[in-house]
mmCIF file of C-alpha atoms and ligand atoms in Angstrom:
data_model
loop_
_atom_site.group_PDB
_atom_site.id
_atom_site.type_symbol
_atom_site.label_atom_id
_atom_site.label_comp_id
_atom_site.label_asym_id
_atom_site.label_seq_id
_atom_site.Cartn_x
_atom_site.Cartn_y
_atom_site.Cartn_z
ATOM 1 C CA UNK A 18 -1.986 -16.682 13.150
ATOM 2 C CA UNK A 19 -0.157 -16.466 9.883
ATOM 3 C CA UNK A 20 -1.290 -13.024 8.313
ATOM 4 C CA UNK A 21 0.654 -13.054 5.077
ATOM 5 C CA UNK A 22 1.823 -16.475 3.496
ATOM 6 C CA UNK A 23 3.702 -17.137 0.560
ATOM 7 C CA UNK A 24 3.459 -13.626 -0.268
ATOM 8 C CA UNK A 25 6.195 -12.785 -3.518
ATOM 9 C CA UNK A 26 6.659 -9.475 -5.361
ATOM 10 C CA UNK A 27 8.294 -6.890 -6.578
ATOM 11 C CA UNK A 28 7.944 -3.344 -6.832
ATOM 12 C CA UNK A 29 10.071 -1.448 -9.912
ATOM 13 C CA UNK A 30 11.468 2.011 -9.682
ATOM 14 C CA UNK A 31 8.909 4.392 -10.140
ATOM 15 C CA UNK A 32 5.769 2.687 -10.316
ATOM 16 C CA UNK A 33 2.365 3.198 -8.345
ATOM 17 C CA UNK A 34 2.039 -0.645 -7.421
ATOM 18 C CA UNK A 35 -1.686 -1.058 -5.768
ATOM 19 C CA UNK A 36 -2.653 -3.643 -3.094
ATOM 20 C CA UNK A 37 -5.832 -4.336 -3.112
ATOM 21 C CA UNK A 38 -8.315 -6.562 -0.751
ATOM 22 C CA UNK A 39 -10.758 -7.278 2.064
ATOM 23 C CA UNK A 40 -9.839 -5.853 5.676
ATOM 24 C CA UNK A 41 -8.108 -8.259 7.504
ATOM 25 C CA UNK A 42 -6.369 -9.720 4.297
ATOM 26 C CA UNK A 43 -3.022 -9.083 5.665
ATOM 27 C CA UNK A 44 -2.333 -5.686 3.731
ATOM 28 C CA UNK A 45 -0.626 -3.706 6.763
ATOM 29 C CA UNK A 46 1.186 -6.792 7.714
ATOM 30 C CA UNK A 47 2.805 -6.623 4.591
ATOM 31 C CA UNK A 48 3.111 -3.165 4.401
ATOM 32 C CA UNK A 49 4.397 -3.241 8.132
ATOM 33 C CA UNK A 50 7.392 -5.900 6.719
ATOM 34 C CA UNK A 51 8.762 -3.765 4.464
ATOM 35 C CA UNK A 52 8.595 -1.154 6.449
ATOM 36 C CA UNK A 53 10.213 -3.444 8.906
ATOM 37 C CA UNK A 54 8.265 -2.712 11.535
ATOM 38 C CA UNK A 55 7.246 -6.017 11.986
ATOM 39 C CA UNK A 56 9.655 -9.171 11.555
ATOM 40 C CA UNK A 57 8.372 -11.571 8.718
ATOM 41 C CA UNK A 58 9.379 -15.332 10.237
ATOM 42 C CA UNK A 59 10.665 -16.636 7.002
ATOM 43 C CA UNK A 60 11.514 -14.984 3.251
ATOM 44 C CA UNK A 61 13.561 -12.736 2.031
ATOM 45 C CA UNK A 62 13.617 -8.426 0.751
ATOM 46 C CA UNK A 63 15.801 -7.119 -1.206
ATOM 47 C CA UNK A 64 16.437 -3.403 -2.228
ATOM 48 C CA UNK A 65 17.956 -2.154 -5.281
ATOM 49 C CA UNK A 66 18.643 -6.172 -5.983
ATOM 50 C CA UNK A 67 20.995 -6.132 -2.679
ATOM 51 C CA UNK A 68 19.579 -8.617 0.043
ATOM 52 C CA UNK A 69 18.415 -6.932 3.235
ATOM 53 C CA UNK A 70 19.805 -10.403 5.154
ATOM 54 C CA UNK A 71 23.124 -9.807 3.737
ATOM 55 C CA UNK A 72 23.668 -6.060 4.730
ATOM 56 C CA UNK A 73 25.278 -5.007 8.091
ATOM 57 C CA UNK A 74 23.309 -3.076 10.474
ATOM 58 C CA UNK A 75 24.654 0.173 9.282
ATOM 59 C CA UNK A 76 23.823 -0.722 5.680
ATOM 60 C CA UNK A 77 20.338 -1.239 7.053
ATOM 61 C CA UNK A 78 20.160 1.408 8.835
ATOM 62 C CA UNK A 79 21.127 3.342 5.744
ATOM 63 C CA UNK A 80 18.268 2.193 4.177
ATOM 64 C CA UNK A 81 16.044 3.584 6.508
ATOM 65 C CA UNK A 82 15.394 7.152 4.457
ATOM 66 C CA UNK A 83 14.790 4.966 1.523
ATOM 67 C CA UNK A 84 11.841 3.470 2.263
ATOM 68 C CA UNK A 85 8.762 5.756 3.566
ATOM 69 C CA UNK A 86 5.272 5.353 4.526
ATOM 70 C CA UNK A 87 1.575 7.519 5.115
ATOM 71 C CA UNK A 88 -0.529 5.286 7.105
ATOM 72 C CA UNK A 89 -4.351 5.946 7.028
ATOM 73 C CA UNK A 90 -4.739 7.711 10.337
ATOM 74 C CA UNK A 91 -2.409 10.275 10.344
ATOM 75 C CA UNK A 92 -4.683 11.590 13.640
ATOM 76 C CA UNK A 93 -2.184 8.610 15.794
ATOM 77 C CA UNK A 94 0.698 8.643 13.466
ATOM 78 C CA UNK A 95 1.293 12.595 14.065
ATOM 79 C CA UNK A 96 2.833 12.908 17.100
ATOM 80 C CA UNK A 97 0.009 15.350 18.754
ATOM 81 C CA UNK A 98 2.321 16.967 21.110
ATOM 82 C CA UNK A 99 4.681 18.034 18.532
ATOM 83 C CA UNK A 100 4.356 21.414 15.948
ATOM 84 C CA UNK A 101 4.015 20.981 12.355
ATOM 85 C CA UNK A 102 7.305 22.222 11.843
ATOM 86 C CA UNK A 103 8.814 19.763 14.511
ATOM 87 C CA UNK A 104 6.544 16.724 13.071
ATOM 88 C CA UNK A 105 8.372 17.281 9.577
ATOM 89 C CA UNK A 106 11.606 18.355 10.893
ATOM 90 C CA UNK A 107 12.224 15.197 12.908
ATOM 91 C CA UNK A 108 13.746 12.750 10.296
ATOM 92 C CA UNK A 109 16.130 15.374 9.019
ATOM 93 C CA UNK A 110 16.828 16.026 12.547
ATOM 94 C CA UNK A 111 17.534 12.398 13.341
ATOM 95 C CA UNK A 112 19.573 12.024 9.786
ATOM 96 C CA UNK A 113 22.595 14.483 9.990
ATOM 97 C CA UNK A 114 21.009 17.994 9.463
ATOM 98 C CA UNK A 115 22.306 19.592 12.113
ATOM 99 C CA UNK A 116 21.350 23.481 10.856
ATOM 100 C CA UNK A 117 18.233 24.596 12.402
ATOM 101 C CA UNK A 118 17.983 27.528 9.731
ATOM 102 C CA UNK A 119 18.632 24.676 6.868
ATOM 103 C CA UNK A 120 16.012 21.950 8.465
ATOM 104 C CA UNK A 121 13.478 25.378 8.417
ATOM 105 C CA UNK A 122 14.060 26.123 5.058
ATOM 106 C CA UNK A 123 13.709 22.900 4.188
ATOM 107 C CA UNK A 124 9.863 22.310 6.403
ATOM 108 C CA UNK A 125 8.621 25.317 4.578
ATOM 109 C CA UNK A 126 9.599 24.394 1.302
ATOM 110 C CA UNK A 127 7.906 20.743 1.888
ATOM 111 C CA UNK A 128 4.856 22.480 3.112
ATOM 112 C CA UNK A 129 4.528 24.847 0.450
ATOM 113 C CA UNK A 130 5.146 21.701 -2.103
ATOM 114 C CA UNK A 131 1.833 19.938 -0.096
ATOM 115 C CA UNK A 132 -0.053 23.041 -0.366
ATOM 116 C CA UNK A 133 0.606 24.034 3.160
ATOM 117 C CA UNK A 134 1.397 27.765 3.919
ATOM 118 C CA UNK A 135 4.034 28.834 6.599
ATOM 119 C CA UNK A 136 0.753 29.966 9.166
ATOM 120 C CA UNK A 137 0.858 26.313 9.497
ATOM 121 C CA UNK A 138 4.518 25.853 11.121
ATOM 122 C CA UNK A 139 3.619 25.988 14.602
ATOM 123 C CA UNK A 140 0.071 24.533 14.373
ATOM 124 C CA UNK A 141 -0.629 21.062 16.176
ATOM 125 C CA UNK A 142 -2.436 18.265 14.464
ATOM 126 C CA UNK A 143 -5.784 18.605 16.640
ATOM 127 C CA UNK A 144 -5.677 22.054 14.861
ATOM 128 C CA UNK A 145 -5.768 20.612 11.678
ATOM 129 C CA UNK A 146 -7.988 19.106 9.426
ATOM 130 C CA UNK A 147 -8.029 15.539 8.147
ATOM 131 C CA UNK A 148 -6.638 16.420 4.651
ATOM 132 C CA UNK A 149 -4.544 19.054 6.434
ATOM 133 C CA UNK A 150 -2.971 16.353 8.550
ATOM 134 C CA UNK A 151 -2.492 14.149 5.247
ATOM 135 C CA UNK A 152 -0.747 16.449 3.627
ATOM 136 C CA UNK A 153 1.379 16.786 6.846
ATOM 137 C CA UNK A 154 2.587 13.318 6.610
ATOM 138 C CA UNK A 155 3.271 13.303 3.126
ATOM 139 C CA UNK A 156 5.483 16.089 3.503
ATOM 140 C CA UNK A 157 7.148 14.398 6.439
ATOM 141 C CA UNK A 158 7.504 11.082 3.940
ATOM 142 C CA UNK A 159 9.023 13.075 1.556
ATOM 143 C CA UNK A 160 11.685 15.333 3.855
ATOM 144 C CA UNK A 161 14.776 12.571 2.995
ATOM 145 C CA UNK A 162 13.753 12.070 -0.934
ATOM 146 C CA UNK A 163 12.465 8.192 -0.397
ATOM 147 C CA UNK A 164 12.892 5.952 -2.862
ATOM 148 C CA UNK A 165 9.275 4.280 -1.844
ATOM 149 C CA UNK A 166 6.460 4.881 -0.263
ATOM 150 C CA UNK A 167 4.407 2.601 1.460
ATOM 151 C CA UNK A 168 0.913 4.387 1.366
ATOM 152 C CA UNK A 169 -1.308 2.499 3.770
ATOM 153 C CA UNK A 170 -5.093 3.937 2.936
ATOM 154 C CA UNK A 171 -4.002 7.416 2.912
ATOM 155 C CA UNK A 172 -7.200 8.443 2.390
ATOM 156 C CA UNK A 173 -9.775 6.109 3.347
ATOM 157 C CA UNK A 174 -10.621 8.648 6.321
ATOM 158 C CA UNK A 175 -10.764 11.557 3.842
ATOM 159 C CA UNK A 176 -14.369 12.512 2.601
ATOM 160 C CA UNK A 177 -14.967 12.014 -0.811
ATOM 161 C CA UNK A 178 -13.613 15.431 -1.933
ATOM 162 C CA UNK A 179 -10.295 16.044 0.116
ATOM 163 C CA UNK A 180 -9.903 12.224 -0.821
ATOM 164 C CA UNK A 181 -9.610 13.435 -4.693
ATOM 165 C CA UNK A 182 -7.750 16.538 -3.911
ATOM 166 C CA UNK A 183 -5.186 14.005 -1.554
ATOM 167 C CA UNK A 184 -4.614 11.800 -4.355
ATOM 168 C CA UNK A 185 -4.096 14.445 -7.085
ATOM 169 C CA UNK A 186 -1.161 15.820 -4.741
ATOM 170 C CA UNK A 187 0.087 11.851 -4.777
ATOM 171 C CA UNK A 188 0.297 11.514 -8.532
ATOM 172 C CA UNK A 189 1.748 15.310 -9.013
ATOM 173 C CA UNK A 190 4.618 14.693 -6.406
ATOM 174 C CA UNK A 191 5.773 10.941 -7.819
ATOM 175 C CA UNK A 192 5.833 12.660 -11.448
ATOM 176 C CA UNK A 193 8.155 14.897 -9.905
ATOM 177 C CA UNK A 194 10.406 12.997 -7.293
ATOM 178 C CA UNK A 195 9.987 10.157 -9.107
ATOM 179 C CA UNK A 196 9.491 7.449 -6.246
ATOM 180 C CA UNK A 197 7.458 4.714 -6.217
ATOM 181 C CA UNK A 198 4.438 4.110 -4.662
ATOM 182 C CA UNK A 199 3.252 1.020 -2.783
ATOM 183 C CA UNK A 200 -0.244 1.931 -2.680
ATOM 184 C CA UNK A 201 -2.579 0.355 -0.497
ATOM 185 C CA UNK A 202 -6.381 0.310 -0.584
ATOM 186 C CA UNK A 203 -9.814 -1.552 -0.438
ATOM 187 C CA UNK A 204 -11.350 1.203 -2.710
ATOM 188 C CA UNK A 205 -10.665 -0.265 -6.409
ATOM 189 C CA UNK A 206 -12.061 3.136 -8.267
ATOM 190 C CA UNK A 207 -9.110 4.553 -6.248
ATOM 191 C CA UNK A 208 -6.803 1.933 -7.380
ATOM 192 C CA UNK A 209 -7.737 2.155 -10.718
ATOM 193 C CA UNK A 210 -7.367 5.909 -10.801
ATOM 194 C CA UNK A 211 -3.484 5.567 -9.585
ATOM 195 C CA UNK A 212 -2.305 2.780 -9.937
ATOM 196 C CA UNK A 213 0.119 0.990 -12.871
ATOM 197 C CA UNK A 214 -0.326 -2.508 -11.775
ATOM 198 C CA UNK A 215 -2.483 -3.930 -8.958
ATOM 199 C CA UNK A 216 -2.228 -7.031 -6.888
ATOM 200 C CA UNK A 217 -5.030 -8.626 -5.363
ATOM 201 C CA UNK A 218 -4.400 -10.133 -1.831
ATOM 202 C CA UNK A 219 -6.861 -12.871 -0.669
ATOM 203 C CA UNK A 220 -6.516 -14.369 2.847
ATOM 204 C CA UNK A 221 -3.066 -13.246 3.251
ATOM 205 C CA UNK A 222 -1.707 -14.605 -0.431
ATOM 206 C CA UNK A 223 -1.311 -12.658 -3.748
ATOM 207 C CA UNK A 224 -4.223 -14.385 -6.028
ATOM 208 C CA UNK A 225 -3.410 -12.268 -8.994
ATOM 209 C CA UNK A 226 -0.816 -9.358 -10.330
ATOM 210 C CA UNK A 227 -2.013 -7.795 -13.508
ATOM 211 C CA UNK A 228 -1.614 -4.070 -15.113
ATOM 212 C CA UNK A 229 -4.069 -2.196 -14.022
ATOM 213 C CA UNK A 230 -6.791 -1.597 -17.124
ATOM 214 C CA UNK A 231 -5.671 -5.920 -18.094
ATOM 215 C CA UNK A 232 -7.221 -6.205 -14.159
ATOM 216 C CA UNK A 233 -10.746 -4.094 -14.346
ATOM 217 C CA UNK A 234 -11.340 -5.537 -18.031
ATOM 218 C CA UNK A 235 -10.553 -9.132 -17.407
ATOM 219 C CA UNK A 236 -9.592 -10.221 -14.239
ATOM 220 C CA UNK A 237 -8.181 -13.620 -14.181
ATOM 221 C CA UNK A 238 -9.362 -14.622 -10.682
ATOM 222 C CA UNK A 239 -12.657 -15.573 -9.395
ATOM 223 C CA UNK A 240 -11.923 -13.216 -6.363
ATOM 224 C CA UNK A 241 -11.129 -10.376 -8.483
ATOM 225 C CA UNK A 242 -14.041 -10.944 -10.641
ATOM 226 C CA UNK A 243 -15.965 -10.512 -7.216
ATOM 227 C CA UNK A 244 -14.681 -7.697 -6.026
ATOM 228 C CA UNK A 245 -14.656 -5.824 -9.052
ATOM 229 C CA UNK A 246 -18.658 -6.772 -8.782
ATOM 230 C CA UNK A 247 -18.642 -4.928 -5.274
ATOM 231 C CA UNK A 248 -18.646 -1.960 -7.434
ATOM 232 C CA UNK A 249 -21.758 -1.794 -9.728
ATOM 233 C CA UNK A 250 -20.585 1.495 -11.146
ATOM 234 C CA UNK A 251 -17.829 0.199 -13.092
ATOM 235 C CA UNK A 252 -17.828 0.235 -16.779
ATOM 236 C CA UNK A 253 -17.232 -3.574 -17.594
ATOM 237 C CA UNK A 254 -17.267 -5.689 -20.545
ATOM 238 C CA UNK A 255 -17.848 -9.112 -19.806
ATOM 239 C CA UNK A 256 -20.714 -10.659 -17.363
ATOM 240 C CA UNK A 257 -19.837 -11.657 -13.987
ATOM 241 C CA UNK A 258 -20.490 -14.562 -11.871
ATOM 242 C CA UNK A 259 -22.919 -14.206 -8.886
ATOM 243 C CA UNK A 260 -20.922 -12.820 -6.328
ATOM 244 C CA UNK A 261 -21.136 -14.377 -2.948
ATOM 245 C CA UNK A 262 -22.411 -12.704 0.194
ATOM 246 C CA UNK A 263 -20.695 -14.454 2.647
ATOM 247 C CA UNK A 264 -17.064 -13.029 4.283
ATOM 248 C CA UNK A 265 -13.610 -14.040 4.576
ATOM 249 C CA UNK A 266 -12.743 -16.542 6.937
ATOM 250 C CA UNK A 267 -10.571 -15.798 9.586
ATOM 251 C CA UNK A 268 -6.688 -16.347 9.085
ATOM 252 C CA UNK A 269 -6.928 -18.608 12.324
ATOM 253 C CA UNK A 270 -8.637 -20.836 10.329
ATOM 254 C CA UNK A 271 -8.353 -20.792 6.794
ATOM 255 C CA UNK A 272 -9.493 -23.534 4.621
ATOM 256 C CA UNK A 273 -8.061 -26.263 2.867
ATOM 257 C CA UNK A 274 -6.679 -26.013 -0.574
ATOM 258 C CA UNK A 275 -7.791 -22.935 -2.017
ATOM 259 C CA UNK A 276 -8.536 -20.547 0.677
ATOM 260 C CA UNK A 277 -11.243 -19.098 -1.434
ATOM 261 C CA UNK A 278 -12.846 -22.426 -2.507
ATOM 262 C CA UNK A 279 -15.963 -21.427 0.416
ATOM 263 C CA UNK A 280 -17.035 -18.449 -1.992
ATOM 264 C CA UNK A 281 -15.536 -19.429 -5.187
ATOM 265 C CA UNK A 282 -18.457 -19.921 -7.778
ATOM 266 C CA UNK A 283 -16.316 -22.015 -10.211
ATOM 267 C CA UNK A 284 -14.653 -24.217 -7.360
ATOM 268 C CA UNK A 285 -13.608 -27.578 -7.906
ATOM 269 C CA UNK A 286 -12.981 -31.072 -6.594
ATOM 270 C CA UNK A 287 -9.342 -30.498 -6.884
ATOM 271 C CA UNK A 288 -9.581 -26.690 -5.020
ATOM 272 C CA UNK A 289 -10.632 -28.356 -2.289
ATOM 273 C CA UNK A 290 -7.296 -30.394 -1.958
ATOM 274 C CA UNK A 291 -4.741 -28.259 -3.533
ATOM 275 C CA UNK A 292 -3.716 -24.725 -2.547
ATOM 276 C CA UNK A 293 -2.838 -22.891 -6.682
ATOM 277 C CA UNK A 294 0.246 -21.037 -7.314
ATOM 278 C CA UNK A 295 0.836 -17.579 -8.223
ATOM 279 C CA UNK A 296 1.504 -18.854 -11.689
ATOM 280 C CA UNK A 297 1.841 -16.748 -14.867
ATOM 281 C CA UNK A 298 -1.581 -16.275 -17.147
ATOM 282 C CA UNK A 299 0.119 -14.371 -19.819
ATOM 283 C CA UNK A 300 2.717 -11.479 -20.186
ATOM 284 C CA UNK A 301 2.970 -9.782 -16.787
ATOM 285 C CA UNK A 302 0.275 -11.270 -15.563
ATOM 286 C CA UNK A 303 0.017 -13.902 -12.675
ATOM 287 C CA UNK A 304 -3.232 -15.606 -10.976
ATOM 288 C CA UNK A 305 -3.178 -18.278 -8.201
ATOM 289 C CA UNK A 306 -6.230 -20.359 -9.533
ATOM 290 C CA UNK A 307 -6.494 -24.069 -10.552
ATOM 291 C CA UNK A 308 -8.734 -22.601 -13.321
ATOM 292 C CA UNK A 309 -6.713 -19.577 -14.551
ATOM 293 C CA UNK A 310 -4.802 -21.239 -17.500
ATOM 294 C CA UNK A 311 -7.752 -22.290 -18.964
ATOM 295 C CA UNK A 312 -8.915 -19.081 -20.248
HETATM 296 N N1 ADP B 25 -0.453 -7.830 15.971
HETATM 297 C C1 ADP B 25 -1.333 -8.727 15.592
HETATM 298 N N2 ADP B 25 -1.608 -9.806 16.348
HETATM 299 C C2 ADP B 25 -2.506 -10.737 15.960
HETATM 300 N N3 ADP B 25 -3.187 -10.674 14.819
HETATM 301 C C3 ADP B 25 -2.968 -9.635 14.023
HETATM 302 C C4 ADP B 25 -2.036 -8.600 14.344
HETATM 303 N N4 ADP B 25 -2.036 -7.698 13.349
HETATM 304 C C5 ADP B 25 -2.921 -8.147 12.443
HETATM 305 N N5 ADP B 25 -3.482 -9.310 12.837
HETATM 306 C C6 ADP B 25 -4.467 -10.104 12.093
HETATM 307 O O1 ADP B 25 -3.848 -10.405 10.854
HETATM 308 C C7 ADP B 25 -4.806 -10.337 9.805
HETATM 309 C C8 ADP B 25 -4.358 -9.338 8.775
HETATM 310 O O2 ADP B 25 -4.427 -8.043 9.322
HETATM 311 P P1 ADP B 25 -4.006 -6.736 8.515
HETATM 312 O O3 ADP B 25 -2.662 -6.956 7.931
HETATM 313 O O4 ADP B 25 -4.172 -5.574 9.419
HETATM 314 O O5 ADP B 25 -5.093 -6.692 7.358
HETATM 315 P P2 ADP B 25 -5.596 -5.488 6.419
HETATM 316 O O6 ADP B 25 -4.606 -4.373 6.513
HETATM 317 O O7 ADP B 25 -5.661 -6.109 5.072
HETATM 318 O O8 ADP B 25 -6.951 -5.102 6.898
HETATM 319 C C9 ADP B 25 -6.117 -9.985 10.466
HETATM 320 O O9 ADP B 25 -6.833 -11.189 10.694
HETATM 321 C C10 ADP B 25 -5.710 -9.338 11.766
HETATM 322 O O10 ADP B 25 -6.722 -9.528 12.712
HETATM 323 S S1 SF4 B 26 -8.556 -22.467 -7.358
HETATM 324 FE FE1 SF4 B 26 -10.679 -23.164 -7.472
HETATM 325 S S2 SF4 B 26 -11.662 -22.285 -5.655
HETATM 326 FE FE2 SF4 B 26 -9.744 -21.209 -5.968
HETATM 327 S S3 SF4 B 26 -10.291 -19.441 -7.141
HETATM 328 FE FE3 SF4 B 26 -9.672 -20.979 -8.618
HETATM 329 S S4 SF4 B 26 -11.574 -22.044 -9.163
HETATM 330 FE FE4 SF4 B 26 -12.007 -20.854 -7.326
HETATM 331 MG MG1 MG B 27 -4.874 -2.340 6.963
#
């Protein structure tokens, strides 16, 4: 099963980047690369424009603090046997801060900066509520000042209202530290609240990377166009195609040429031969259709 293919991108200092796409699209593969918590099989990552394949093991490991991540369920990515306080202590613990009263200081002033009061220092994550335990693992994210963080639907488990107040705390800490935010989703009202520039993952390729408002007012791929007609709600200027009903094949078999020649409205002869490029549309703007250019 190949889960991401021919996947390219960057992601520049500072900016919310959004991923956007069906489940099963590949998005936590991805995520789980740069994390490096899975092995891609070919490609290349670089940080900071220094090659991950070129560093030694201690450079890499260096790296580690860099590069953080909130998955969506924090329920198994807390540890439930541990304390708050241990749960956010741990990576300072396991990167050279050896003072218990330091690391302490340190815990309480994360919590407070996730709105978290010190009653919740000894609490365990059953005790907690689902925004509660969000906040948790943001503030464990942020204990070694990352340079990125890989947010893997940090609150698609949130109701509607802790969702909003979860996201809030995401935009006021990155104008503060600064860091940038991978930010992954399948909730495009979401994206479009956060995000700078979105890329739209189809089938485990990148079918189009556009700023954000460029995106929701004229998307330049017939799979955006259809997902941005998934939400009715959406203040749009241009008519959309009929959008199809049926689902994403699986990645065990994806189809010839374009994999989303099945649902595509405009497909062609030619998409179903040829598999399009991520090519560029305009200024910052890419989109892997035969049809793209045209427009
Ligand atoms: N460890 C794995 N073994 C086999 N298939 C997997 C594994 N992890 C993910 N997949 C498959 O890879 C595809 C992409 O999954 P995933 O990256 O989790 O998508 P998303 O996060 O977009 O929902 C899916 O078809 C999924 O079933
Ligand atoms: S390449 Fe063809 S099938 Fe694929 S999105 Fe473009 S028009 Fe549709
Ligand atoms: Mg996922």
């Amino acid at each position: 099963l190949r889960a991401v293919n021919e996947v390219s991108l960057d992601i520049f200092p500072g900016e919310t980047a959004g991923l956007v796409g069906e489940s099963g699209c590949g998005k936590s593969t991805l995520a789980y690369i740069i994390m490096r918590l899975e092995k891609m099989t070919r490609g290349e990552m670089f940080f900071e424009g220094r090659s991950l394949a070129e560093m030694s093991k201690a450079q890499r490991r260096a790296l580690r603090p860099m590069i953080q991540t909130v998955f969506q369920d924090p329920q198994s990515s807390l540890n439930p046997r541990f304390r708050v306080r241990q749960i956010v202590e741990e990576p300072l613990r396991l990167n050279g801060w050896t003072d218990a009263e330091k690391r302490r200081e340190r815990v309480l002033g994360l919590l407070a900066r996730v709105g978290l009061g010190p009653e919740f220092m000894d609490r365990f994550p059953h005790e907690l509520s689902g925004g509660q335990r969000q906040r948790v693992a943001v503030a464990r994210a942020l204990c070694l000042n990352p340079k990125l963080m890989v947010l893997d639907e940090p609150t698609s488990a949130l109701d509607v209202s802790v969702q909003a107040q979860v996201l809030n705390l995401l935009r006021e800490l990155q104008a503060e530290f600064g860091m940038a935010y991978l930010f992954i989703s399948h909730n495009l009202a979401v994206v479009r609240y956060l995000c700078d520039r979105v890329m739209v993952m189809y089938l485990g390729r990148l079918v189009e990377i556009a700023p954000t408002e460029e995106l929701f007012m004229r998307p330049a791929h017939p799979y955006t166009e259809m997902l941005l007609q998934s939400i009715p709600s959406l203040d749009r200027n241009r008519p959309l195609a009929a959008a199809s009903n049926d689902e994403m094949p699986s990645p065990l078999n994806t189809p010839p040429g374009c994999g989303f020649h099945p649902r595509c409205p405009r497909a062609v002869e030619r998409c179903r031969r040829e598999v399009p490029g991520l090519s560029a549309v305009s200024d910052g703007r890419w989109a892997a259709c035969h049809l793209a250019l045209r427009e």
